[in-house]
């Protein structure tokens, strides 16, 4: 398996000499998607509402001191 992973890029020329992705040799047929269906939720149960509120309270408590940094990675390829 490891040999396959190492040799695939060389044999199939997935990347050009600069490490940029090359277009694939084969073409793919675009698949079709099913129509969107609205989900109707029954939230009338008091027990369900309590559990949802409990989960929300727990999530807020867990994330109070969360620091999140998101980097936008724009470089592609192996170069």
Short mmCIF file of C-alpha atoms in Angstrom, two decimals:
data_model
loop_
_atom_site.label_atom_id
_atom_site.label_comp_id
_atom_site.label_asym_id
_atom_site.label_seq_id
_atom_site.Cartn_x
_atom_site.Cartn_y
_atom_site.Cartn_z
CA UNK A 1 0.00 0.00 0.00
CA UNK A 2 2.81 2.40 0.87
CA UNK A 3 4.52 1.74 -2.45
CA UNK A 4 1.26 2.46 -4.26
CA UNK A 5 0.86 5.76 -2.43
CA UNK A 6 4.45 6.78 -3.22
CA UNK A 7 4.34 5.78 -6.88
CA UNK A 8 0.85 7.03 -7.74
CA UNK A 9 1.89 10.69 -8.06
CA UNK A 10 4.76 9.76 -10.36
CA UNK A 11 2.85 7.32 -12.56
CA UNK A 12 -0.35 9.34 -12.87
CA UNK A 13 1.40 12.76 -12.95
CA UNK A 14 -1.01 14.19 -10.38
CA UNK A 15 1.27 17.20 -9.88
CA UNK A 16 3.42 19.18 -12.31
CA UNK A 17 7.10 19.98 -11.67
CA UNK A 18 6.18 23.02 -9.53
CA UNK A 19 3.93 20.92 -7.28
CA UNK A 20 0.69 22.35 -8.69
CA UNK A 21 -2.24 19.98 -9.15
CA UNK A 22 -2.65 18.90 -12.75
CA UNK A 23 -6.06 18.21 -14.27
CA UNK A 24 -7.04 14.54 -14.07
CA UNK A 25 -6.65 12.35 -17.15
CA UNK A 26 -10.15 10.98 -16.87
CA UNK A 27 -13.46 12.80 -16.93
CA UNK A 28 -16.27 12.27 -14.46
CA UNK A 29 -20.00 12.38 -14.99
CA UNK A 30 -21.75 14.86 -12.72
CA UNK A 31 -24.03 13.06 -10.30
CA UNK A 32 -27.55 14.15 -9.54
CA UNK A 33 -28.84 15.19 -6.14
CA UNK A 34 -32.21 14.45 -4.64
CA UNK A 35 -34.58 17.33 -4.01
CA UNK A 36 -34.35 18.99 -0.61
CA UNK A 37 -36.94 17.83 1.91
CA UNK A 38 -37.87 20.01 4.88
CA UNK A 39 -37.61 18.19 8.19
CA UNK A 40 -40.47 18.84 10.60
CA UNK A 41 -39.45 18.49 14.23
CA UNK A 42 -41.93 17.78 17.02
CA UNK A 43 -40.58 19.76 19.97
CA UNK A 44 -43.74 19.69 22.05
CA UNK A 45 -42.33 17.30 24.66
CA UNK A 46 -41.24 19.12 27.82
CA UNK A 47 -38.61 16.44 28.51
CA UNK A 48 -37.09 17.01 25.06
CA UNK A 49 -37.03 20.78 25.63
CA UNK A 50 -35.26 20.27 28.99
CA UNK A 51 -32.64 18.01 27.37
CA UNK A 52 -32.03 20.51 24.56
CA UNK A 53 -31.63 23.35 27.06
CA UNK A 54 -29.32 21.19 29.18
CA UNK A 55 -27.16 20.42 26.14
CA UNK A 56 -27.08 24.11 25.19
CA UNK A 57 -26.05 25.13 28.71
CA UNK A 58 -23.33 22.46 28.75
CA UNK A 59 -22.00 23.54 25.33
CA UNK A 60 -21.91 27.21 26.34
CA UNK A 61 -20.10 26.35 29.59
CA UNK A 62 -17.56 24.17 27.75
CA UNK A 63 -16.84 26.89 25.18
CA UNK A 64 -16.61 29.92 27.48
CA UNK A 65 -12.81 29.96 27.42
CA UNK A 66 -12.34 28.65 23.88
CA UNK A 67 -9.85 30.54 21.72
CA UNK A 68 -10.23 29.77 18.02
CA UNK A 69 -7.93 30.95 15.26
CA UNK A 70 -8.78 30.10 11.64
CA UNK A 71 -6.14 30.41 8.93
CA UNK A 72 -7.09 30.64 5.26
CA UNK A 73 -4.72 28.26 3.45
CA UNK A 74 -4.56 29.27 -0.22
CA UNK A 75 -1.44 27.39 -1.35
CA UNK A 76 -2.08 24.16 -3.22
CA UNK A 77 0.18 21.41 -4.44
CA UNK A 78 3.27 19.81 -3.03
CA UNK A 79 5.76 22.51 -3.99
#
